[in-house]
Amino acid sequence: MGDDCGPGGIQTRAVWCAHVEGWTTLPTNCKQIERPENQQNCFRVCDWHKELYDWQLGNWNQCQPVISRNLEKTVECIKGEEGIQMRDVTCVQKSNGVSAEDVICEYFEPKPLLEQACLIPCHQDCIVAEFSPWSECSKTCGNGLQHRTRHIVAPSQFGGSACPNLTEFQICHSTPCTTEESIHSLNVGPWSTCTVPHSRHIRQARKRGKNKEKEKDREKGVRDPEARELIKKKRNRNRQNRQENKYWDIQIGYQTRQVTCTHKNGKTAALSFCQQDKLPITFQSCVITKECQVSEWSEWSPCSKTCFDMTSPKGNRTRTRTIKLFPIGSESECPELEEIEQCSSQGDGVAPCVTYGWRTTEWTECRVDPLLSQQDKRRGNQTALCGGGIQTREVYCVQANENLLSYLNTLKEKEESQSQSTSKSSAAPLLSITFEITASKPVDRKLCMGPVPSTTQLCHIPCPIECEVSTWSAWGPCTYESCEDQQAKKGFKLRKRSITNEPTGGTGGTGNCPHLLEAIPCEEPSCYEWRIVRLEECIPDNEKQCGPGTQVPEVVCINSDGEEVDRQLCRDAIYPIPIVCEVPCPKDCVLSMWSGWSSCSHTCSGKTTEGKQMRARSILAYAGEGGIQCPNSSALQEARSCNEHSCTVYHWQTGPWGQCIEDVSVSTFNSSTSWNGEATCAVGMQTRKIICVRVNVGQVGPKKCPESLRPETVRPCLLPCRKDCIVTPYSDWTLCSSPCQEGDVTVKQQSRHRVILQLPANGGRDCPDTLYEEKECEAPPVCYTYRWKTHKWRRCQLVPWYVRQDSPGAHETCGPGLQARAITCRRQDGGPADISECLKYAGPLPTLTQACQIPCQDDCQFTIWSKFSSCNGDCGAVRTRKRSLVGKSKRRDKCKNSQLYPLLETQFCPCDKYNAQPVGNWSDCILPEGKVEVLLGMKVQGDIKECGQGYRYQAMACYDQNSRLVETARCNSHGYIEEACIIPCPSDCKLSEWSNWSRCSKSCGSGVKVRSKWLREKPYNGGRPCPKLDHVNQDSRYMRWSHATATAASTYGLQNPGASAK
């Protein structure tokens, strides 16, 4: 596979032909058409691919039933049917959603589950109530219809049977219609509006009530003081209930309607003409309709936005009103109780709003190894890497204008303190406020709304450019080491080379270039010499036009460095003589120009070597008649000596510059001084080692090299500033979840953190060890829950007597009526609460009125129902309540009919369902106290360690069907669940028994016999390790087998378990 990341890689595998019994055979024995591929394309994954690829999770499909292993299917479904549901999971590119190979995403995290268990609920058939009684016949005579209905208690679910018909009709037969009956018809008018009884009748009713109270007071007079105290408390409680019931003004009135018998000619007839078993009632009790009454609007609240900022949204202010009287019997609801409008704070005294912005730490150093380590694990730890790399940084959110707000607050405090100052001066004092801009503490990331800055970026580390030098120049003349001191007879010939590029970084740089100067000791040195610049034109001798002649050289005086100097300095040097030349005549042999000198055959000259170089020319035209003939072939070549200098060459060799050490003798630089773009704070010194080296030999004494050309051994340097670690202040503690606890018993944690802005460098102060702190939240109080409390029903209120006086039985105070009751708002613990809390959290209002019946003399009269008996808590149990006949009803036969007037009622107990749920993590595996078990016959050797079978525990919490926390005992639980677990025992290394001794390696004299052991089982869980297994030689003198008794284990046996040593 290639070294690069991404597609284009190749995976290979071995493919061979095998017999069906397993042994390998020739490839020709297998069909070549069926040969599997031995290589395939692949995708090489690197860490930075994590930002590009991710798992895409599809939705779970419908739960499908699993085919049961048992052929018999249970008749009754109790918990539901086990099923399985599946989903699609694909690896995709984040940018465009294109599918990719799963191996890419699996490199970073395992593939999510493709299927999961699910529960198919039991089929729930439709449940309907019992039919209501049949309605009255639609016709009073002849054939009519009557119907009855029922309603849905629970609809069908999960494939249950559908609901049956909810309405049934049947034909009803009445008496045959007569001629008179068809002439008259009964008309029932609408109900009148609900009317309050006249005050006179109310007073009379109250008077009758007071008379009854006087009778009760007379009865109370004979009671004991404790009974009177109980009655007093009851009156106070009733008075308080009436005060708390101020939100409802319930008045019970009456309403009437007209029932007339009408002839077919439209005239009203007597009701006796309309024959009917039971005439409709003409009066009934009702509740007086009351509209909702609310208070006046309150003052506007302060604006929610107390600062000034044009860019952010405006704030809100609210005003409220309260309900003084709830509506009774009205279709219109109460109006809105809260009004909200936008607002903004402006003016001189309004501070700017808090703004938030993203901050970033400094980029880390460019690193190449994170990328290279994915391509080749062996290159991950290299430090001298170059090329494309990655830089990272941390992004955090801060309050952007924190310093400005702090400054304004300080300014405001100063002004207030000055205004309160009693001292007065003619001139206003100068206000001097300084504040230090420090690192802002991080805040919640959700407060920053803008785009998040990038946390990674590509970078590039320039690769080092190795030093490149030119070829050596020709050896210069023999010169003094210093022309200013020419007393010494010693001289040097020098040759130089130069750096042809700009080496940088790494192993490059001028400090790693090879030496640029070499010297050869020589005799008779000279500081100046003549150099031929060019030769003048060849002038024939004797003023002829052609033939032999001379060329005068044009020369300049140069020093040892090749620089042109004053000609007077070369007065002691040998002046070049004119050079012999020849101007060809017209008929002479024509030769080409000399070629350049060839390279020298040796770099230096010694006793056995001498440098030579050649040049040549060719014949261009042969000589004519009378002209000079062409030379022979030997004259067309020339040879000369070269590199006549000695092979003993010396040069100065420099070592690398050492570490920059502070030089206290030099004054400290200002911290703003920069050196290669980095701030520096002090001057230091660097040194290096210089030695004189003889080429191909090694180090020699320094006097062999020219002292004047010795490189410098000390140079100044600038020390980088010490950088301390800089961290932000701690962020504020994160908020604990809710102000109160709603059944969740887990303890919440709150945390705070800080961010490293600058890492230490150059001996600066280290970063703190702790960047993240965590602590437990204080246990919040339990949240209040609210409920409606209903009070006793008031006495049954009938239609006034003057309205019902013409009806049968009007002489008795009996019949149907209405009664009302008070309701109040209570906390769950019974304490009083504002009614607004119950309106929000306690659900719908209980009914305030209900129909009631005051029994007449002929009616059956009973005591009130007793309370239901207590339940034993088991589902399926029943509870009962009783009542009994009172007065004359005990002697009436119809009142003794238990089917019409039951004296006992039963109902099923409410079946509370409780659910136990685990809380927290499993504990460690705990062994039974004082017990150390041994598993599988293993012996615990060495240090005794507790191991064996134990139990681990997990706490359980009990919740009711409303997800409220209840006592653990209701879930039939001890408060925890336990599970068996095993603490593995340590196992020592196990070796086989010794093998038999091998034969002696020698048939006579001293030899070696070997025996071996092999590894049966490796140590684990802290068991004793295996011994080192080596050979041991054993002498066998005089071929006596009995003397070969050494015992040693062979390493072959350890490497090849089951095989003996060879």
Short mmCIF file of N, CA and C in Angstrom, two decimals, residues 783-904:
data_model
loop_
_atom_site.label_atom_id
_atom_site.label_comp_id
_atom_site.label_asym_id
_atom_site.label_seq_id
_atom_site.Cartn_x
_atom_site.Cartn_y
_atom_site.Cartn_z
N CYS A 783 -39.63 20.15 44.65
CA CYS A 783 -40.59 21.03 43.99
C CYS A 783 -41.99 20.84 44.60
N TYR A 784 -42.68 21.94 44.74
CA TYR A 784 -44.07 21.84 45.20
C TYR A 784 -44.96 21.36 44.07
N THR A 785 -45.91 20.53 44.41
CA THR A 785 -46.98 20.17 43.48
C THR A 785 -48.29 20.67 44.07
N TYR A 786 -49.24 20.94 43.20
CA TYR A 786 -50.46 21.60 43.63
C TYR A 786 -51.67 20.74 43.26
N ARG A 787 -52.74 20.94 44.03
CA ARG A 787 -53.96 20.17 43.80
C ARG A 787 -55.16 21.02 44.21
N TRP A 788 -56.31 20.69 43.63
CA TRP A 788 -57.56 21.32 44.04
C TRP A 788 -58.12 20.59 45.23
N LYS A 789 -58.53 21.35 46.23
CA LYS A 789 -59.20 20.76 47.40
C LYS A 789 -60.69 21.10 47.31
N THR A 790 -61.52 20.08 47.35
CA THR A 790 -62.97 20.30 47.31
C THR A 790 -63.54 20.19 48.71
N HIS A 791 -64.46 21.09 49.02
CA HIS A 791 -65.10 21.10 50.34
C HIS A 791 -66.49 20.47 50.24
N LYS A 792 -67.15 20.40 51.36
CA LYS A 792 -68.44 19.72 51.41
C LYS A 792 -69.48 20.45 50.57
N TRP A 793 -70.38 19.65 50.01
CA TRP A 793 -71.47 20.24 49.26
C TRP A 793 -72.40 21.01 50.22
N ARG A 794 -72.85 22.16 49.78
CA ARG A 794 -73.82 22.92 50.57
C ARG A 794 -75.21 22.25 50.46
N ARG A 795 -76.14 22.79 51.22
CA ARG A 795 -77.47 22.18 51.23
C ARG A 795 -78.12 22.31 49.85
N CYS A 796 -78.98 21.37 49.56
CA CYS A 796 -79.67 21.33 48.27
C CYS A 796 -80.66 22.49 48.19
N GLN A 797 -80.59 23.24 47.11
CA GLN A 797 -81.43 24.43 46.95
C GLN A 797 -82.52 24.13 45.92
N LEU A 798 -83.80 24.26 46.34
CA LEU A 798 -84.93 23.92 45.48
C LEU A 798 -85.45 25.17 44.77
N VAL A 799 -86.31 24.92 43.81
CA VAL A 799 -87.03 26.03 43.18
C VAL A 799 -87.97 26.63 44.23
N PRO A 800 -88.10 27.98 44.30
CA PRO A 800 -88.94 28.59 45.34
C PRO A 800 -90.37 28.01 45.33
N TRP A 801 -90.95 28.03 46.55
CA TRP A 801 -92.27 27.41 46.71
C TRP A 801 -93.33 28.14 45.88
N TYR A 802 -93.24 29.44 45.75
CA TYR A 802 -94.27 30.16 45.00
C TYR A 802 -94.23 29.84 43.52
N VAL A 803 -93.12 29.25 43.06
CA VAL A 803 -93.05 28.85 41.65
C VAL A 803 -93.64 27.46 41.47
N ARG A 804 -93.39 26.58 42.40
CA ARG A 804 -93.85 25.19 42.26
C ARG A 804 -95.12 24.89 43.04
N GLN A 805 -95.83 25.92 43.51
CA GLN A 805 -96.98 25.67 44.37
C GLN A 805 -98.12 24.98 43.65
N ASP A 806 -98.21 25.15 42.32
CA ASP A 806 -99.30 24.50 41.58
C ASP A 806 -98.95 23.08 41.16
N SER A 807 -97.73 22.62 41.42
CA SER A 807 -97.33 21.27 41.00
C SER A 807 -97.70 20.27 42.08
N PRO A 808 -97.88 19.00 41.71
CA PRO A 808 -98.22 17.98 42.71
C PRO A 808 -97.11 17.88 43.75
N GLY A 809 -97.47 17.73 45.03
CA GLY A 809 -96.51 17.59 46.12
C GLY A 809 -95.83 18.87 46.50
N ALA A 810 -96.38 20.02 46.09
CA ALA A 810 -95.73 21.29 46.38
C ALA A 810 -95.79 21.63 47.85
N HIS A 811 -96.71 20.99 48.60
CA HIS A 811 -96.82 21.30 50.01
C HIS A 811 -95.62 20.79 50.79
N GLU A 812 -94.80 19.92 50.17
CA GLU A 812 -93.61 19.40 50.84
C GLU A 812 -92.37 20.14 50.32
N THR A 813 -91.35 20.29 51.19
CA THR A 813 -90.06 20.85 50.77
C THR A 813 -89.19 19.69 50.32
N CYS A 814 -89.43 19.28 49.09
CA CYS A 814 -88.70 18.13 48.55
C CYS A 814 -88.66 18.25 47.04
N GLY A 815 -87.88 17.36 46.45
CA GLY A 815 -87.77 17.35 45.00
C GLY A 815 -86.36 17.66 44.52
N PRO A 816 -86.20 17.81 43.18
CA PRO A 816 -84.86 18.05 42.62
C PRO A 816 -84.43 19.50 42.84
N GLY A 817 -83.10 19.68 42.97
CA GLY A 817 -82.54 21.02 43.11
C GLY A 817 -81.07 21.02 42.71
N LEU A 818 -80.36 22.07 43.10
CA LEU A 818 -78.92 22.19 42.83
C LEU A 818 -78.22 22.50 44.13
N GLN A 819 -76.96 22.07 44.22
CA GLN A 819 -76.15 22.42 45.37
C GLN A 819 -74.74 22.79 44.89
N ALA A 820 -74.10 23.68 45.63
CA ALA A 820 -72.77 24.17 45.26
C ALA A 820 -71.77 23.80 46.34
N ARG A 821 -70.50 23.94 46.00
CA ARG A 821 -69.45 23.68 46.98
C ARG A 821 -68.28 24.62 46.73
N ALA A 822 -67.44 24.76 47.74
CA ALA A 822 -66.25 25.60 47.62
C ALA A 822 -65.05 24.74 47.21
N ILE A 823 -64.12 25.36 46.47
CA ILE A 823 -62.84 24.69 46.14
C ILE A 823 -61.73 25.66 46.48
N THR A 824 -60.61 25.14 46.92
CA THR A 824 -59.43 25.94 47.24
C THR A 824 -58.21 25.27 46.65
N CYS A 825 -57.12 26.06 46.57
CA CYS A 825 -55.85 25.57 46.02
C CYS A 825 -54.94 25.19 47.17
N ARG A 826 -54.34 24.02 47.09
CA ARG A 826 -53.45 23.53 48.13
C ARG A 826 -52.17 22.97 47.51
N ARG A 827 -51.08 23.10 48.30
CA ARG A 827 -49.87 22.38 47.92
C ARG A 827 -50.05 20.90 48.26
N GLN A 828 -49.12 20.10 47.74
CA GLN A 828 -49.27 18.66 47.97
C GLN A 828 -49.15 18.31 49.45
N ASP A 829 -48.41 19.15 50.20
CA ASP A 829 -48.28 18.89 51.63
C ASP A 829 -49.45 19.44 52.43
N GLY A 830 -50.44 20.02 51.77
CA GLY A 830 -51.63 20.52 52.44
C GLY A 830 -51.61 22.00 52.72
N GLY A 831 -50.49 22.68 52.54
CA GLY A 831 -50.40 24.10 52.79
C GLY A 831 -51.17 24.90 51.76
N PRO A 832 -51.66 26.11 52.14
CA PRO A 832 -52.41 26.93 51.18
C PRO A 832 -51.51 27.45 50.08
N ALA A 833 -52.10 27.67 48.90
CA ALA A 833 -51.35 28.18 47.75
C ALA A 833 -52.24 29.13 46.99
N ASP A 834 -51.58 30.00 46.20
CA ASP A 834 -52.34 30.94 45.38
C ASP A 834 -53.09 30.18 44.30
N ILE A 835 -54.27 30.67 43.98
CA ILE A 835 -55.11 29.95 43.03
C ILE A 835 -54.48 29.89 41.64
N SER A 836 -53.59 30.86 41.34
CA SER A 836 -52.94 30.86 40.02
C SER A 836 -52.05 29.63 39.84
N GLU A 837 -51.47 29.11 40.95
CA GLU A 837 -50.62 27.92 40.85
C GLU A 837 -51.43 26.71 40.44
N CYS A 838 -52.63 26.57 41.02
CA CYS A 838 -53.47 25.42 40.65
C CYS A 838 -53.98 25.55 39.22
N LEU A 839 -54.25 26.80 38.79
CA LEU A 839 -54.70 26.99 37.41
C LEU A 839 -53.63 26.55 36.43
N LYS A 840 -52.34 26.68 36.83
CA LYS A 840 -51.23 26.29 35.94
C LYS A 840 -50.93 24.80 36.02
N TYR A 841 -50.93 24.26 37.25
CA TYR A 841 -50.34 22.95 37.44
C TYR A 841 -51.30 21.88 37.93
N ALA A 842 -52.51 22.24 38.40
CA ALA A 842 -53.37 21.24 39.04
C ALA A 842 -54.42 20.66 38.11
N GLY A 843 -54.41 21.02 36.86
CA GLY A 843 -55.37 20.43 35.95
C GLY A 843 -56.70 21.17 35.95
N PRO A 844 -57.75 20.57 35.34
CA PRO A 844 -59.04 21.27 35.21
C PRO A 844 -59.72 21.47 36.57
N LEU A 845 -60.60 22.46 36.58
CA LEU A 845 -61.35 22.77 37.80
C LEU A 845 -62.32 21.64 38.13
N PRO A 846 -62.47 21.28 39.40
CA PRO A 846 -63.55 20.35 39.77
C PRO A 846 -64.91 21.03 39.57
N THR A 847 -65.96 20.24 39.47
CA THR A 847 -67.30 20.80 39.30
C THR A 847 -67.71 21.56 40.55
N LEU A 848 -68.33 22.72 40.32
CA LEU A 848 -68.73 23.58 41.43
C LEU A 848 -70.18 23.33 41.85
N THR A 849 -70.99 22.80 40.94
CA THR A 849 -72.40 22.53 41.26
C THR A 849 -72.77 21.13 40.80
N GLN A 850 -73.81 20.59 41.40
CA GLN A 850 -74.32 19.29 40.97
C GLN A 850 -75.81 19.20 41.31
N ALA A 851 -76.49 18.34 40.58
CA ALA A 851 -77.91 18.11 40.85
C ALA A 851 -78.06 17.36 42.17
N CYS A 852 -79.12 17.66 42.89
CA CYS A 852 -79.37 17.01 44.18
C CYS A 852 -80.87 16.71 44.32
N GLN A 853 -81.19 15.94 45.26
CA GLN A 853 -82.58 15.51 45.45
C GLN A 853 -82.90 15.51 46.94
N ILE A 854 -83.94 16.26 47.34
CA ILE A 854 -84.44 16.21 48.72
C ILE A 854 -85.62 15.23 48.73
N PRO A 855 -85.50 14.16 49.47
CA PRO A 855 -86.56 13.14 49.39
C PRO A 855 -87.88 13.65 49.98
N CYS A 856 -88.94 13.23 49.33
CA CYS A 856 -90.29 13.53 49.83
C CYS A 856 -90.72 12.44 50.81
N GLN A 857 -91.89 12.65 51.40
CA GLN A 857 -92.35 11.69 52.42
C GLN A 857 -92.51 10.29 51.84
N ASP A 858 -92.97 10.23 50.60
CA ASP A 858 -93.20 8.91 50.00
C ASP A 858 -91.93 8.31 49.42
N ASP A 859 -90.87 9.08 49.37
CA ASP A 859 -89.60 8.57 48.81
C ASP A 859 -88.88 7.74 49.85
N CYS A 860 -88.05 6.85 49.34
CA CYS A 860 -87.21 6.06 50.23
C CYS A 860 -86.06 6.93 50.72
N GLN A 861 -85.80 6.93 52.03
CA GLN A 861 -84.75 7.76 52.60
C GLN A 861 -83.67 6.87 53.19
N PHE A 862 -82.43 7.33 52.97
CA PHE A 862 -81.26 6.54 53.37
C PHE A 862 -80.29 7.44 54.12
N THR A 863 -79.42 6.79 54.87
CA THR A 863 -78.27 7.52 55.41
C THR A 863 -77.30 7.80 54.26
N ILE A 864 -76.36 8.73 54.49
CA ILE A 864 -75.36 8.98 53.43
C ILE A 864 -74.44 7.77 53.33
N TRP A 865 -73.89 7.61 52.19
CA TRP A 865 -72.97 6.48 51.98
C TRP A 865 -71.77 6.61 52.92
N SER A 866 -71.36 5.48 53.45
CA SER A 866 -70.14 5.47 54.26
C SER A 866 -68.92 5.60 53.35
N LYS A 867 -67.75 5.80 53.97
CA LYS A 867 -66.52 5.81 53.18
C LYS A 867 -66.22 4.41 52.70
N PHE A 868 -65.51 4.35 51.56
CA PHE A 868 -65.12 3.04 51.05
C PHE A 868 -64.14 2.40 52.01
N SER A 869 -64.23 1.09 52.11
CA SER A 869 -63.29 0.36 52.95
C SER A 869 -61.89 0.47 52.35
N SER A 870 -60.87 0.22 53.18
CA SER A 870 -59.48 0.35 52.71
C SER A 870 -59.11 -0.83 51.81
N CYS A 871 -58.14 -0.57 50.91
CA CYS A 871 -57.65 -1.60 49.99
C CYS A 871 -56.39 -2.22 50.57
N ASN A 872 -56.19 -3.48 50.24
CA ASN A 872 -54.99 -4.15 50.74
C ASN A 872 -53.79 -3.96 49.81
N GLY A 873 -53.96 -3.21 48.73
CA GLY A 873 -52.84 -2.89 47.85
C GLY A 873 -52.67 -3.83 46.69
N ASP A 874 -53.34 -4.99 46.70
CA ASP A 874 -53.19 -5.94 45.60
C ASP A 874 -54.10 -5.55 44.45
N CYS A 875 -53.57 -5.68 43.22
CA CYS A 875 -54.40 -5.42 42.05
C CYS A 875 -55.50 -6.49 41.97
N GLY A 876 -56.71 -6.07 41.65
CA GLY A 876 -57.83 -7.00 41.56
C GLY A 876 -58.67 -7.04 42.81
N ALA A 877 -58.23 -6.38 43.90
CA ALA A 877 -59.04 -6.36 45.13
C ALA A 877 -60.20 -5.37 44.98
N VAL A 878 -61.20 -5.51 45.83
CA VAL A 878 -62.38 -4.64 45.79
C VAL A 878 -62.52 -3.95 47.13
N ARG A 879 -63.22 -2.82 47.11
CA ARG A 879 -63.55 -2.11 48.34
C ARG A 879 -65.05 -1.82 48.33
N THR A 880 -65.67 -1.65 49.51
CA THR A 880 -67.12 -1.52 49.62
C THR A 880 -67.48 -0.29 50.44
N ARG A 881 -68.72 0.16 50.23
CA ARG A 881 -69.29 1.19 51.10
C ARG A 881 -70.77 0.83 51.34
N LYS A 882 -71.34 1.34 52.43
CA LYS A 882 -72.71 0.93 52.84
C LYS A 882 -73.56 2.16 53.15
N ARG A 883 -74.88 1.91 53.13
CA ARG A 883 -75.85 2.88 53.63
C ARG A 883 -77.04 2.09 54.19
N SER A 884 -77.91 2.75 54.91
CA SER A 884 -79.06 2.04 55.51
C SER A 884 -80.32 2.90 55.41
N LEU A 885 -81.46 2.22 55.47
CA LEU A 885 -82.76 2.91 55.43
C LEU A 885 -83.01 3.60 56.77
N VAL A 886 -83.69 4.74 56.69
CA VAL A 886 -84.01 5.47 57.91
C VAL A 886 -85.51 5.75 57.93
N GLY A 887 -86.05 5.94 59.14
CA GLY A 887 -87.45 6.34 59.32
C GLY A 887 -88.43 5.31 58.81
N LYS A 888 -89.50 5.85 58.22
CA LYS A 888 -90.59 4.99 57.72
C LYS A 888 -90.15 4.15 56.54
N SER A 889 -89.06 4.51 55.92
CA SER A 889 -88.60 3.74 54.75
C SER A 889 -88.25 2.32 55.13
N LYS A 890 -87.94 2.08 56.40
CA LYS A 890 -87.59 0.72 56.80
C LYS A 890 -88.77 -0.22 56.66
N ARG A 891 -89.99 0.35 56.70
CA ARG A 891 -91.18 -0.51 56.66
C ARG A 891 -91.80 -0.59 55.28
N ARG A 892 -91.28 0.14 54.33
CA ARG A 892 -91.85 0.11 52.98
C ARG A 892 -91.17 -1.00 52.17
N ASP A 893 -92.04 -1.76 51.52
CA ASP A 893 -91.52 -2.89 50.75
C ASP A 893 -90.68 -2.45 49.55
N LYS A 894 -91.13 -1.37 48.89
CA LYS A 894 -90.38 -0.96 47.68
C LYS A 894 -88.97 -0.48 48.05
N CYS A 895 -88.83 0.07 49.28
CA CYS A 895 -87.49 0.54 49.68
C CYS A 895 -86.57 -0.62 50.00
N LYS A 896 -87.16 -1.79 50.28
CA LYS A 896 -86.33 -2.95 50.60
C LYS A 896 -85.85 -3.68 49.36
N ASN A 897 -86.28 -3.23 48.19
CA ASN A 897 -85.83 -3.86 46.93
C ASN A 897 -84.37 -3.46 46.69
N SER A 898 -83.45 -4.41 46.91
CA SER A 898 -82.02 -4.09 46.82
C SER A 898 -81.55 -3.81 45.39
N GLN A 899 -82.36 -4.28 44.42
CA GLN A 899 -81.97 -4.00 43.04
C GLN A 899 -82.26 -2.54 42.68
N LEU A 900 -83.39 -2.04 43.19
CA LEU A 900 -83.70 -0.63 42.92
C LEU A 900 -82.95 0.29 43.87
N TYR A 901 -82.83 -0.11 45.12
CA TYR A 901 -82.19 0.72 46.12
C TYR A 901 -81.12 -0.10 46.84
N PRO A 902 -79.94 -0.25 46.22
CA PRO A 902 -78.88 -1.06 46.84
C PRO A 902 -78.36 -0.39 48.12
N LEU A 903 -78.09 -1.22 49.09
CA LEU A 903 -77.52 -0.73 50.35
C LEU A 903 -76.01 -0.98 50.42
N LEU A 904 -75.47 -1.67 49.43
CA LEU A 904 -74.04 -1.98 49.41
C LEU A 904 -73.50 -1.75 48.01
#
